[in-house]
Short mmCIF file of C-alpha atoms in Angstrom, two decimals:
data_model
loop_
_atom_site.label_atom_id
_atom_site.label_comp_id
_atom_site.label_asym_id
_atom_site.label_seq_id
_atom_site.Cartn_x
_atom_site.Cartn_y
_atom_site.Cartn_z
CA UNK A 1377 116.68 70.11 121.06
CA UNK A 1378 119.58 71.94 119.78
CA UNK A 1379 120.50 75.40 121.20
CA UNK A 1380 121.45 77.03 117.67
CA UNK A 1381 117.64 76.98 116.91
CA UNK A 1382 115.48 79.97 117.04
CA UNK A 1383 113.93 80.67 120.56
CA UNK A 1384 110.67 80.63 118.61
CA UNK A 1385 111.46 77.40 117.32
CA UNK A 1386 112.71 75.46 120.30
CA UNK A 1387 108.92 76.73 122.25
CA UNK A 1388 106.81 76.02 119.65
CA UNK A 1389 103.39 74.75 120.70
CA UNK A 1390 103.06 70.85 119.37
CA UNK A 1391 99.92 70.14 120.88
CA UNK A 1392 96.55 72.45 120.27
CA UNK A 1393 96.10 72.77 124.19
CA UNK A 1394 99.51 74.03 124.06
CA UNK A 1395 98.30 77.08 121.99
CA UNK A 1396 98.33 80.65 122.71
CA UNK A 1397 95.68 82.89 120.95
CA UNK A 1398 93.95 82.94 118.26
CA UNK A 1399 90.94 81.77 119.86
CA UNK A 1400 88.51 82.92 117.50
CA UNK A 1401 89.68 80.18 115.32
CA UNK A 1402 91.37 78.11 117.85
CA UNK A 1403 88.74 77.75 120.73
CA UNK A 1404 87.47 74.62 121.64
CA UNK A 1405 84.00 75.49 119.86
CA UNK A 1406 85.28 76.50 116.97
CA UNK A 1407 85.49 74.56 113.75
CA UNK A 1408 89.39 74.66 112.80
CA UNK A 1409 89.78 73.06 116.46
CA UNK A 1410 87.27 70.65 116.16
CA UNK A 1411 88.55 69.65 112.86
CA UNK A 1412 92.50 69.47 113.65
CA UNK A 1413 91.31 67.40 116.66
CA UNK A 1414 89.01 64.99 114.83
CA UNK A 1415 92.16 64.61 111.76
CA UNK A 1416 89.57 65.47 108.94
CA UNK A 1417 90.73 68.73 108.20
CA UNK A 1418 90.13 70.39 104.05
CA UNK A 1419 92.54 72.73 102.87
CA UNK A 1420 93.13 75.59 104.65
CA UNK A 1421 94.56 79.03 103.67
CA UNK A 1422 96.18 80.38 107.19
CA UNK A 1423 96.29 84.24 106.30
CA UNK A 1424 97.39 86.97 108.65
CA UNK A 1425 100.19 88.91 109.95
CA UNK A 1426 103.86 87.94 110.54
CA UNK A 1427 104.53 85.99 114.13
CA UNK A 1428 100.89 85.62 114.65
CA UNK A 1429 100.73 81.56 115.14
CA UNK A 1430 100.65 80.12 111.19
CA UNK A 1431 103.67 78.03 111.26
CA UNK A 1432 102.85 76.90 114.60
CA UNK A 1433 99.32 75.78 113.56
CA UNK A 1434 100.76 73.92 110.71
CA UNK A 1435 103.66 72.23 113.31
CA UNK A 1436 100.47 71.71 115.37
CA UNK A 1437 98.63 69.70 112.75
CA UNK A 1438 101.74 67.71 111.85
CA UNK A 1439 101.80 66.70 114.97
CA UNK A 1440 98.40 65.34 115.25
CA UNK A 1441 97.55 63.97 111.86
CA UNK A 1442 97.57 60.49 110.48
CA UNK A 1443 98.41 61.72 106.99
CA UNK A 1444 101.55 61.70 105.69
CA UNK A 1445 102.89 65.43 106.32
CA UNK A 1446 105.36 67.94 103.35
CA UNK A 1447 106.12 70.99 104.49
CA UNK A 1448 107.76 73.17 101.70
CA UNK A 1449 108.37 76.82 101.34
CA UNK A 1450 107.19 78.69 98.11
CA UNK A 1451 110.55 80.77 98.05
CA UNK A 1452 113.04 77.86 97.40
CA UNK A 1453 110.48 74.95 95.89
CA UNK A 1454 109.21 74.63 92.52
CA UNK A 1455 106.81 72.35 90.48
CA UNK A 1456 109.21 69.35 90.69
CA UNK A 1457 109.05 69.52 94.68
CA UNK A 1458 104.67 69.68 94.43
CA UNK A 1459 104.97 66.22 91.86
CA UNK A 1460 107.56 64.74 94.67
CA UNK A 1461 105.01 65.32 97.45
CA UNK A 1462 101.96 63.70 95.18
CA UNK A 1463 104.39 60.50 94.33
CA UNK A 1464 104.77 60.20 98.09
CA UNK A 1465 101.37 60.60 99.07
CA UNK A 1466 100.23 58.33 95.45
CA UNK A 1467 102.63 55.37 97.06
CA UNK A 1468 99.91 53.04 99.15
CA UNK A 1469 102.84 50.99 100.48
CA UNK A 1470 104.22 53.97 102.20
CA UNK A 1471 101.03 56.05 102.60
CA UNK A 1472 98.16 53.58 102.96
CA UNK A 1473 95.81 56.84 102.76
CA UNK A 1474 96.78 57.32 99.59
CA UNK A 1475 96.70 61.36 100.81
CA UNK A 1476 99.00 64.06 102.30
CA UNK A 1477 98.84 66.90 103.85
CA UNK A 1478 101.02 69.88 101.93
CA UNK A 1479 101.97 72.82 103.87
CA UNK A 1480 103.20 75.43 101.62
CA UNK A 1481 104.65 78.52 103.68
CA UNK A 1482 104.68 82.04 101.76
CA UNK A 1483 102.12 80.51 99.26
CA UNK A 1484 101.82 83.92 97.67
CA UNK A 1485 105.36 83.52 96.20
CA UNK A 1486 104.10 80.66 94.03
CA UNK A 1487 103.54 82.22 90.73
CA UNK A 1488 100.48 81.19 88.41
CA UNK A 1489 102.41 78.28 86.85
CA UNK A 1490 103.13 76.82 90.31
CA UNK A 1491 99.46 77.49 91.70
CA UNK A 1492 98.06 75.78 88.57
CA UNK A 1493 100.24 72.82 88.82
CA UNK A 1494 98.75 72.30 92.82
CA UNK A 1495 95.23 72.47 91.83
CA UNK A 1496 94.16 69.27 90.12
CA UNK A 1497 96.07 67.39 93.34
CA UNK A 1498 94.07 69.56 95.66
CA UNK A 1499 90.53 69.14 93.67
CA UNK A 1500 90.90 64.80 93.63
CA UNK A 1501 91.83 65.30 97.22
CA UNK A 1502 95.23 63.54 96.83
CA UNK A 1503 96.67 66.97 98.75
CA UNK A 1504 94.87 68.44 101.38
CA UNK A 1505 96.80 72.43 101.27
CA UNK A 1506 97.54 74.16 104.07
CA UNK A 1507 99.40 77.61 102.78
CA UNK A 1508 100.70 80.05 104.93
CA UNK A 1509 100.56 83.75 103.78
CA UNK A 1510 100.64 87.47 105.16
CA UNK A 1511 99.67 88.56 102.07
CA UNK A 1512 95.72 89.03 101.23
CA UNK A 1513 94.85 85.71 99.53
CA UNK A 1514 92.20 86.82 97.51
CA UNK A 1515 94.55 88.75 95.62
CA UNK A 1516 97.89 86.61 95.57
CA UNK A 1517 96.21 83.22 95.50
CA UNK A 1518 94.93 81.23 92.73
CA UNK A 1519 90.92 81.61 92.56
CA UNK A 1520 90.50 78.34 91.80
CA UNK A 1521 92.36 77.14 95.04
CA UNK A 1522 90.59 79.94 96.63
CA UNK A 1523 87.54 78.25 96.14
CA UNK A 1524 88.01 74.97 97.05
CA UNK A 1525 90.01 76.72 100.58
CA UNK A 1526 88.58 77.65 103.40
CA UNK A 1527 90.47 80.88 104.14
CA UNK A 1528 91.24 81.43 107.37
CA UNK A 1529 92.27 84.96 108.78
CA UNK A 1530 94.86 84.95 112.19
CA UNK A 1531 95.13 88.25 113.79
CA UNK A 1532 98.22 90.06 115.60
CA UNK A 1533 98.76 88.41 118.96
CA UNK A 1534 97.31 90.32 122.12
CA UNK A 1535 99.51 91.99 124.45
CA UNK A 1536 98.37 89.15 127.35
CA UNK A 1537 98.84 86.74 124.70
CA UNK A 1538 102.52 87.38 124.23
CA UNK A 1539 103.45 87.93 127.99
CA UNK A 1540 102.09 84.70 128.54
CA UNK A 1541 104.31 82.67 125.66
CA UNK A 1542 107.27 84.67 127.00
CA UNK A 1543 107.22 83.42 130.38
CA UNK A 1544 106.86 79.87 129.38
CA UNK A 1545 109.77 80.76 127.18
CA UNK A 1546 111.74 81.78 130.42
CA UNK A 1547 110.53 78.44 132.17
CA UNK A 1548 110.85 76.22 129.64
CA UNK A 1549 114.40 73.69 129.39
CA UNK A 1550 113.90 73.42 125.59
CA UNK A 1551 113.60 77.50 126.05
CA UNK A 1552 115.33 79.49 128.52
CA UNK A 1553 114.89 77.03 131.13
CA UNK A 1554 118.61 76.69 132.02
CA UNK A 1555 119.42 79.74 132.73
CA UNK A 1556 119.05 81.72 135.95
CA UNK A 1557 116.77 84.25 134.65
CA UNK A 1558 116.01 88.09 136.51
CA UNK A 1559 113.03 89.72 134.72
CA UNK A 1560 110.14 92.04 136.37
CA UNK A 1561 106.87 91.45 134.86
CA UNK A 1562 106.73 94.92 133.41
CA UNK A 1563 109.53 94.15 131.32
CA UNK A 1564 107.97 91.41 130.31
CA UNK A 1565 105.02 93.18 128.70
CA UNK A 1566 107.28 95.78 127.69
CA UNK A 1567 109.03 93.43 125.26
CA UNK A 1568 104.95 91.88 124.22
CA UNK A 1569 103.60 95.29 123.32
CA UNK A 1570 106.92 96.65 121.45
CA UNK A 1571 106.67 93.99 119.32
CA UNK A 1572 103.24 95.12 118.00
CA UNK A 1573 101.33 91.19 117.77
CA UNK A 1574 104.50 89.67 116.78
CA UNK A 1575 105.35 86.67 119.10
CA UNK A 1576 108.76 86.13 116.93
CA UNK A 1577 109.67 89.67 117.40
CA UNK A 1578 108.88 89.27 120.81
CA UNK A 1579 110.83 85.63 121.25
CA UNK A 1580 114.06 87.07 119.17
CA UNK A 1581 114.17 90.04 121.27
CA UNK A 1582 113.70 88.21 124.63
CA UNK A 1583 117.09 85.48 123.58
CA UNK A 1584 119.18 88.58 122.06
CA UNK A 1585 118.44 90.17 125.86
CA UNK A 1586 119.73 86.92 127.57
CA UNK A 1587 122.66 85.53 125.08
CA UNK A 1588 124.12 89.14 125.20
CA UNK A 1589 123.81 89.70 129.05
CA UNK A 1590 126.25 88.98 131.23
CA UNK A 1591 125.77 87.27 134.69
CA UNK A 1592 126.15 89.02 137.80
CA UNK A 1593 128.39 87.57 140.49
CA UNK A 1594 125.35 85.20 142.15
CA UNK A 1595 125.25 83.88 137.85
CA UNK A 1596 121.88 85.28 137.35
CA UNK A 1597 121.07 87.01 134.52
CA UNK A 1598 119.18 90.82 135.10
CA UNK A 1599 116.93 91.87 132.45
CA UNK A 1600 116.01 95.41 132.48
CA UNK A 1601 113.79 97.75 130.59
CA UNK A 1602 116.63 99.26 129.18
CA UNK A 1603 118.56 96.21 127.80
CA UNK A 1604 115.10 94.78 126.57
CA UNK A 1605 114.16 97.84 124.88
CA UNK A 1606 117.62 97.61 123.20
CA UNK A 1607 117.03 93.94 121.82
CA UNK A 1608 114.61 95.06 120.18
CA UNK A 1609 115.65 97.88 118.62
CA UNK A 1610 112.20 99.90 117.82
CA UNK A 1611 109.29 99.01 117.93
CA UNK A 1612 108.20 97.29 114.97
CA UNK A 1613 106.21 98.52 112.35
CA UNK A 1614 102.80 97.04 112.13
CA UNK A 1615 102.84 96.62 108.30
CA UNK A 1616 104.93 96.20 105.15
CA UNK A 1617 104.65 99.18 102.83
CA UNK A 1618 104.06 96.18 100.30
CA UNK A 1619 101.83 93.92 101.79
CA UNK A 1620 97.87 93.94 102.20
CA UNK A 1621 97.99 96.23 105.60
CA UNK A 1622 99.75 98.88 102.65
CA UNK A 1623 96.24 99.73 102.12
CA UNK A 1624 94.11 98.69 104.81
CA UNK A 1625 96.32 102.24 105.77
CA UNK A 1626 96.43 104.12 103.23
CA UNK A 1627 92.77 103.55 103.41
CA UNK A 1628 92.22 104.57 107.02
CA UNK A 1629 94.55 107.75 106.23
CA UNK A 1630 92.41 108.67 103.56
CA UNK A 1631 89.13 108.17 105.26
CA UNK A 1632 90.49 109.84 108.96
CA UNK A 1633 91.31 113.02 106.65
CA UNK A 1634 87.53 112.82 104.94
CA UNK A 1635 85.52 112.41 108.35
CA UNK A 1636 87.92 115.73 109.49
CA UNK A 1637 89.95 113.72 112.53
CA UNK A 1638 93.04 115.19 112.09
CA UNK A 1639 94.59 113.09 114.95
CA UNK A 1640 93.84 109.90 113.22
CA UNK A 1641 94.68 111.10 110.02
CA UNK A 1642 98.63 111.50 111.91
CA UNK A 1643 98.30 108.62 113.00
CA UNK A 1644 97.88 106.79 110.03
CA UNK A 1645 101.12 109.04 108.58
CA UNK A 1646 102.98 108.23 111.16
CA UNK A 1647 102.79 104.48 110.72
CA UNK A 1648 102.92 105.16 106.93
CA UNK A 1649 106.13 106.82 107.74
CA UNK A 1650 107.23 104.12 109.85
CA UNK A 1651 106.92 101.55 107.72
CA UNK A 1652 108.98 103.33 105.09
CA UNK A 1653 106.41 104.44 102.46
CA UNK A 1654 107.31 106.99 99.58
CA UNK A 1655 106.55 110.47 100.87
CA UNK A 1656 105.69 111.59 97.62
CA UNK A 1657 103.32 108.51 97.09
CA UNK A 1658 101.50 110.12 100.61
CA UNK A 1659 101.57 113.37 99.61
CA UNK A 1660 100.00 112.28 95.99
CA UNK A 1661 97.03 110.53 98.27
CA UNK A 1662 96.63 114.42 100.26
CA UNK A 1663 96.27 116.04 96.92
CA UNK A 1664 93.61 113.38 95.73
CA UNK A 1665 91.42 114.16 99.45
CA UNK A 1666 91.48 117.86 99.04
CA UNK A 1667 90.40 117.69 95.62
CA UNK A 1668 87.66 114.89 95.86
CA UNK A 1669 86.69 115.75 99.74
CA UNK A 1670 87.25 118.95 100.26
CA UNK A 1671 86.77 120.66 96.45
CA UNK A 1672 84.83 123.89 96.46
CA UNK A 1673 83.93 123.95 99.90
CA UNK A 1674 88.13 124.92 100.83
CA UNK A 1675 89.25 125.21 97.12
CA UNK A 1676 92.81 126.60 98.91
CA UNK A 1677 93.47 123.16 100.01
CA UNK A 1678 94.44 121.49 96.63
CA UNK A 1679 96.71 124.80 96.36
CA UNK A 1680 98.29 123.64 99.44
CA UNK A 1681 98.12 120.03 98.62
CA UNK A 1682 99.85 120.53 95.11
CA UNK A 1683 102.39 122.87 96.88
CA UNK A 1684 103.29 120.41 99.62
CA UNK A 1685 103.64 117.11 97.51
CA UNK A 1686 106.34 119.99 95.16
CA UNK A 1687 108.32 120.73 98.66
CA UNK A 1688 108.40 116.53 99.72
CA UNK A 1689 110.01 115.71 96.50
CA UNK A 1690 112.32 118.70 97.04
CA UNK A 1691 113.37 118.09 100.43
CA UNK A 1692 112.63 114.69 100.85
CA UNK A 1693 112.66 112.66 104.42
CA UNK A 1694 112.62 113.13 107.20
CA UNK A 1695 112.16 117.02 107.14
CA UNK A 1696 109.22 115.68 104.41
CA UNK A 1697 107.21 114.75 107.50
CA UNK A 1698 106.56 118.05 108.66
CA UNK A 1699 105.20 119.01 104.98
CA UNK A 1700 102.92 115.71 105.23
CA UNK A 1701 101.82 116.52 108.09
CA UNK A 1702 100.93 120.16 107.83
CA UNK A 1703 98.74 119.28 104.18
CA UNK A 1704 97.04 116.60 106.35
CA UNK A 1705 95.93 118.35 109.06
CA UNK A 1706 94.50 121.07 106.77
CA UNK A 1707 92.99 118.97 104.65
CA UNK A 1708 91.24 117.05 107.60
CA UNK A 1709 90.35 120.68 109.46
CA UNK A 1710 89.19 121.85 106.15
CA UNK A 1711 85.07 121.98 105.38
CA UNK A 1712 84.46 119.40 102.87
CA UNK A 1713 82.20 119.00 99.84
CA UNK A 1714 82.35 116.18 97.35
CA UNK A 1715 79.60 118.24 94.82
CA UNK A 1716 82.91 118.26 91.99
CA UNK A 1717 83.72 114.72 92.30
CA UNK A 1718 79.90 113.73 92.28
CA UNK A 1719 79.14 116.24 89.06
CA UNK A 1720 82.46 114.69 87.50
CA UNK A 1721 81.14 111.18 87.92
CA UNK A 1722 77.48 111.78 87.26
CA UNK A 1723 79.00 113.15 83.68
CA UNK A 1724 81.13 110.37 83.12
CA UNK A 1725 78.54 107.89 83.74
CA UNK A 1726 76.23 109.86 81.51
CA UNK A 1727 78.54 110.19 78.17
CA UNK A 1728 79.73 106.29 78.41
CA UNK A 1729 76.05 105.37 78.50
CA UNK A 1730 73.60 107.49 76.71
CA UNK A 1731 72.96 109.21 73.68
CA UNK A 1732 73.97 112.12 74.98
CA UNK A 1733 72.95 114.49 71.62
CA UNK A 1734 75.38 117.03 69.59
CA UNK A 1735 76.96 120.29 70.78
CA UNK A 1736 74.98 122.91 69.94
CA UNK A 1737 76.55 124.77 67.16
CA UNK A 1738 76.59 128.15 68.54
CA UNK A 1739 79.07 127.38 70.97
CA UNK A 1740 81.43 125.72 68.55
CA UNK A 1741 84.37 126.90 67.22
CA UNK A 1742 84.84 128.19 63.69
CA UNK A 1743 88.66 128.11 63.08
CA UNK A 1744 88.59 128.34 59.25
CA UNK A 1745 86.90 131.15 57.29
CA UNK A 1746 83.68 129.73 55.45
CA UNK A 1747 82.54 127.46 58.63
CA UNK A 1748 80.17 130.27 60.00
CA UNK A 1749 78.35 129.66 56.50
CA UNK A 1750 77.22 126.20 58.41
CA UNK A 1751 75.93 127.33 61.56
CA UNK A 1752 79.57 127.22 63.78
CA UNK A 1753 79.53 129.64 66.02
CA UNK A 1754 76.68 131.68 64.64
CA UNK A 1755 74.77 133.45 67.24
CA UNK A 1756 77.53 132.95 70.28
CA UNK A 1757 76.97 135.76 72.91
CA UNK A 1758 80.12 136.81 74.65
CA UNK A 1759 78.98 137.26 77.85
CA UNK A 1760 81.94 139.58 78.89
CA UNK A 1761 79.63 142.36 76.58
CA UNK A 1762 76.72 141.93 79.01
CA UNK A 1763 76.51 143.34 82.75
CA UNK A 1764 77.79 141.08 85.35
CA UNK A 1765 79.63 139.32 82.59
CA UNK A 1766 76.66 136.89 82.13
CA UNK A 1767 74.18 136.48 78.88
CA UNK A 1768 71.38 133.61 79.27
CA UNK A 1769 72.42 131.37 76.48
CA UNK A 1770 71.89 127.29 75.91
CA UNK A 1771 75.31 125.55 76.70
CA UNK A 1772 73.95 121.58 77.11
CA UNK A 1773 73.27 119.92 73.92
CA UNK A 1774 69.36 119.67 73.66
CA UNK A 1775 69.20 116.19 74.63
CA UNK A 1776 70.69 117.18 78.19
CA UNK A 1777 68.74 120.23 78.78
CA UNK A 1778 67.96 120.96 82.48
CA UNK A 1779 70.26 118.27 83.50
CA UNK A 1780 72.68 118.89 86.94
CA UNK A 1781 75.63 117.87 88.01
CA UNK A 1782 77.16 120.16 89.68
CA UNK A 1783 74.76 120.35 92.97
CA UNK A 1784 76.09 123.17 95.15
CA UNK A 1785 76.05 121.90 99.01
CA UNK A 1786 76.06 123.85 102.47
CA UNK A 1787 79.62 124.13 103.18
CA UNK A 1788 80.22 126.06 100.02
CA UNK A 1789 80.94 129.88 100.15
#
C-alpha cells in the first residue's frame, strides 16, 4: 500500500468484522449487516455526518459483493459516467448478473437532471445505489429515488469509538506500523474527542503529529498533548453553516431561548459562531423569539432584540458575540407569552378561510367630502372625548362579533 495515501485510507476497514461503530446499523442483528453479509443488499442512501464510516461501508461492500462494483463521485461525474456504469453492468459476458452495484459519493451534488437520469436503472434493478451524503436526503435527493431507498442515517463516531481506530492505526504496517511510536493513552482520546465524531479528522491529525515529529536519539517518535493538539488545529466544528445540522441548530437555539435555558441557548451560539454563521442572520432569529415567545409578557425585549441585531451589523465579529449573546440571554431570562403570535395566527387563519363580513362603516374613513352622505364614518366616537380615553363602540364587523384573539395569559403585566 503506498505511503502517499491518506492515513484514513491506508486503515480502512475491508471486512464488516473489521468495523468500528455504527452499531445501530452495523450490529450483527441488524438488517444492513445481515444484508451486506448475505450479498442481497437494495439501494441504500448512507446519510450522516462527515468521517462517520460511509465511504468505508461502501469499500466494505465492494469488498464482499459478487456484483460488479462503480464507485463515482457526484462532484466530477456526469450523465455520460451513470450510462457507462449501466453498459458495464448490461454486458452478460463481463457481468453474468446482468447488475451492478453504483456507489455515488456526495449524491446531493447530482442535480435533478442527473438524479432523473439514475432512476429508471435503479427502478428495473439494473443498479442497485448506494449514495453517500451529509446532507439531509429528503431534501437534496430525488423523491423518487427516495422511495425506492432505504435511507440509512450514520451518526458521529463515539469518543471510544475513535480511540479504538486510532490505536490500530498506530499498530497497523499499512498504518503507522513502522514507526516507533510514543503516545499516552490520554493523548490518544485527546485527539478522538477534539475531533468531534470525525474519525478522518481524527486519522489526519494523528499522521500530521507523526510525519512532522522528529525522533529522539533512541528513534522513537514522542507524541504529546501539546503537539497533538497542534495537528489538529481546533477543534472542529460539529456542523456546516450550510448543511442539514445548519438547522437542526438554529432550531435548538431557538427552542433553548423559548423553554428560558439561557445556558443552552449559548451554547447553541457558540457553535453557531463556530461554525461561521452570519451574525446578523443570528441576531435576525433573537428578534423573531422575543417577538413570537416573549411578546407582551417582556415587550422590552424586541426593543433590545431590534437594537442588538442594529449594533452586530455595525460592529460586526467577533466583538458581535458579546451583542448576541447579551439579546440571548435576555430573551431566554425573559417571561414569555405567545398570546400575539397565537391572536396573529388565529386572524390569519380566519380571513383566508371564512366569510369574514364587511367593516362596519362607522369606523371607516371618509377622505372625500360627500362620503359621510353614505354612512362612512357616521357615528364614529373618538374615544379620546370620553373619560379614561375609552367609548364602548362595535369595532369587529358583525359577522365576527364576540370573537378573540388576543387571549391575555398569566405572565402578562
Amino acid at each position: 500500500m503506498s505511503n502517499q495515501e491518506p492515513l484514513a485510507y491506508r486503515v480502512r476497514p475491508r471486512r464488516l468484522e473489521d468495523f468500528v461503530g455504527q452499531e445501530h446499523i452495523l450490529g450483527e442483528d441488524k438488517l444492513l449487516y445481515r444484508t451486506i453479509k448475505a450479498d442481497r443488499l437494495s439501494s441504500i442512501i448512507l446519510w450522516g455526518p462527515p468521517g462517520c464510516g460511509k465511504t468505508s461501508i461502501a469499500k466494505v461492500i465492494s469488498e464482499t459483493t459478487k456484483y460488479k462494483f462503480t464507485k463515482i463521485n457526484a462532484v466530477t461525474s456526469g450523465v455520460s459516467d451513470i450510462k457507462k456504469a449501466v453498459e458495464e453492468a448490461d454486458n452478460l459476458l463481463l457481468n453474468p448478473s446482468g447488475k451492478c452495484i453504483l456507489f455515488i459519493d456526495e449524491i446531493h451534488r447530482f442535480n435533478k437532471l442527473q438524479q432523473d437520469a439514475l432512476l429508471p436503472y435503479v427502478e428495473d434493478g439494473t443498479v442497485i445505489l448506494i449514495g453517500a451524503t451529509t446532507e439531509n436526503p429528503y431534501f437534496e435527493v430525488n423523491k423518487a429515488l427516495i422511495s425506492r431507498s432505504m435511507v440509512i442515517k450514520l451518526e458521529p463516531l463515539k469518543v471510544k469509538d475513535i480511540v479504538k481506530i486510532l490505536k490500530n492505526a498506530i499498530t497497523n504496517k499499512d498504518g503507522l506500523g513502522n514507526y516507533d511510536i510514543k503516545i499516552s493513552d490520554e493523548t490518544i482520546e485527546t485527539i478522538a474527542e477534539v475531533s468531534n465524531g470525525d474519525v478522518r479528522t481524527a486519522l489526519n491529525g494523528l499522521e500530521v503529529a507523526v510525519l512532522t515529529t522528529k525522533m529522539n536519539s533512541d528513534g522513537v517518535i514522542e507524541i504529546t498533548n501539546e503537539i497533538a493538539s497542534q495537528s489538529l488545529n481546533k477543534r472542529k466544528a460539529m456542523f456546516d453553516k450550510s448543511g442539514d445540522s445548519h438547522y437542526d441548530n438554529i432550531s435548538a437555539f431557538i427552542k433553548s431561548m423559548r423553554g428560558s435555558d439561557p445556558d443552552a441557548a449559548i451554547f447553541y451560539l457558540a457553535r453557531a459562531i463556530n461554525a461561521g454563521e452570519d451574525p446578523v442572520f443570528l441576531a435576525r432569529r433573537i428578534v423573531i423569539a422575543a417577538s413570537e415567545d416573549v411578546g407582551m409578557a417582556n415587550p422590552n425585549a424586541l426593543i433590545l432584540a431590534t437594537s442588538a441585531m442594529q449594533a452586530v451589523a455595525m460592529v460586526g465579529m467577533p466583538e458581535a458575540r458579546i451583542i448576541l449573546a447579551e439579546a440571548a440571554v435576555y430573551v431566554a431570562t425573559s417571561k414569555k407569552s405567545n398570546a400575539s403570535y397565537n391572536a396573529i395566527n388565529k386572524a390569519i387563519e380566519d380571513v383566508s378561510n371564512k366569510d369574514t363580513g364587511t367593516i362596519p362603516m362607522h369606523i371607516r374613513n371618509a377622505p372625500a367630502e360627500g362620503m359621510q352622505q353614505f354612512g362612512y364614518g357616521d357615528g364614529y366616537k373618538y374615544p379620546h372625548d370620553f373619560p379614561g380615553h375609552w367609548v364602548e363602540q362595535q369595532y369587529l364587523p358583525d359577522k365576527m362579533l364576540g370573537t378573540k384573539y388576543y387571549i391575555k395569559d398569566d405572565t402578562v403585566e
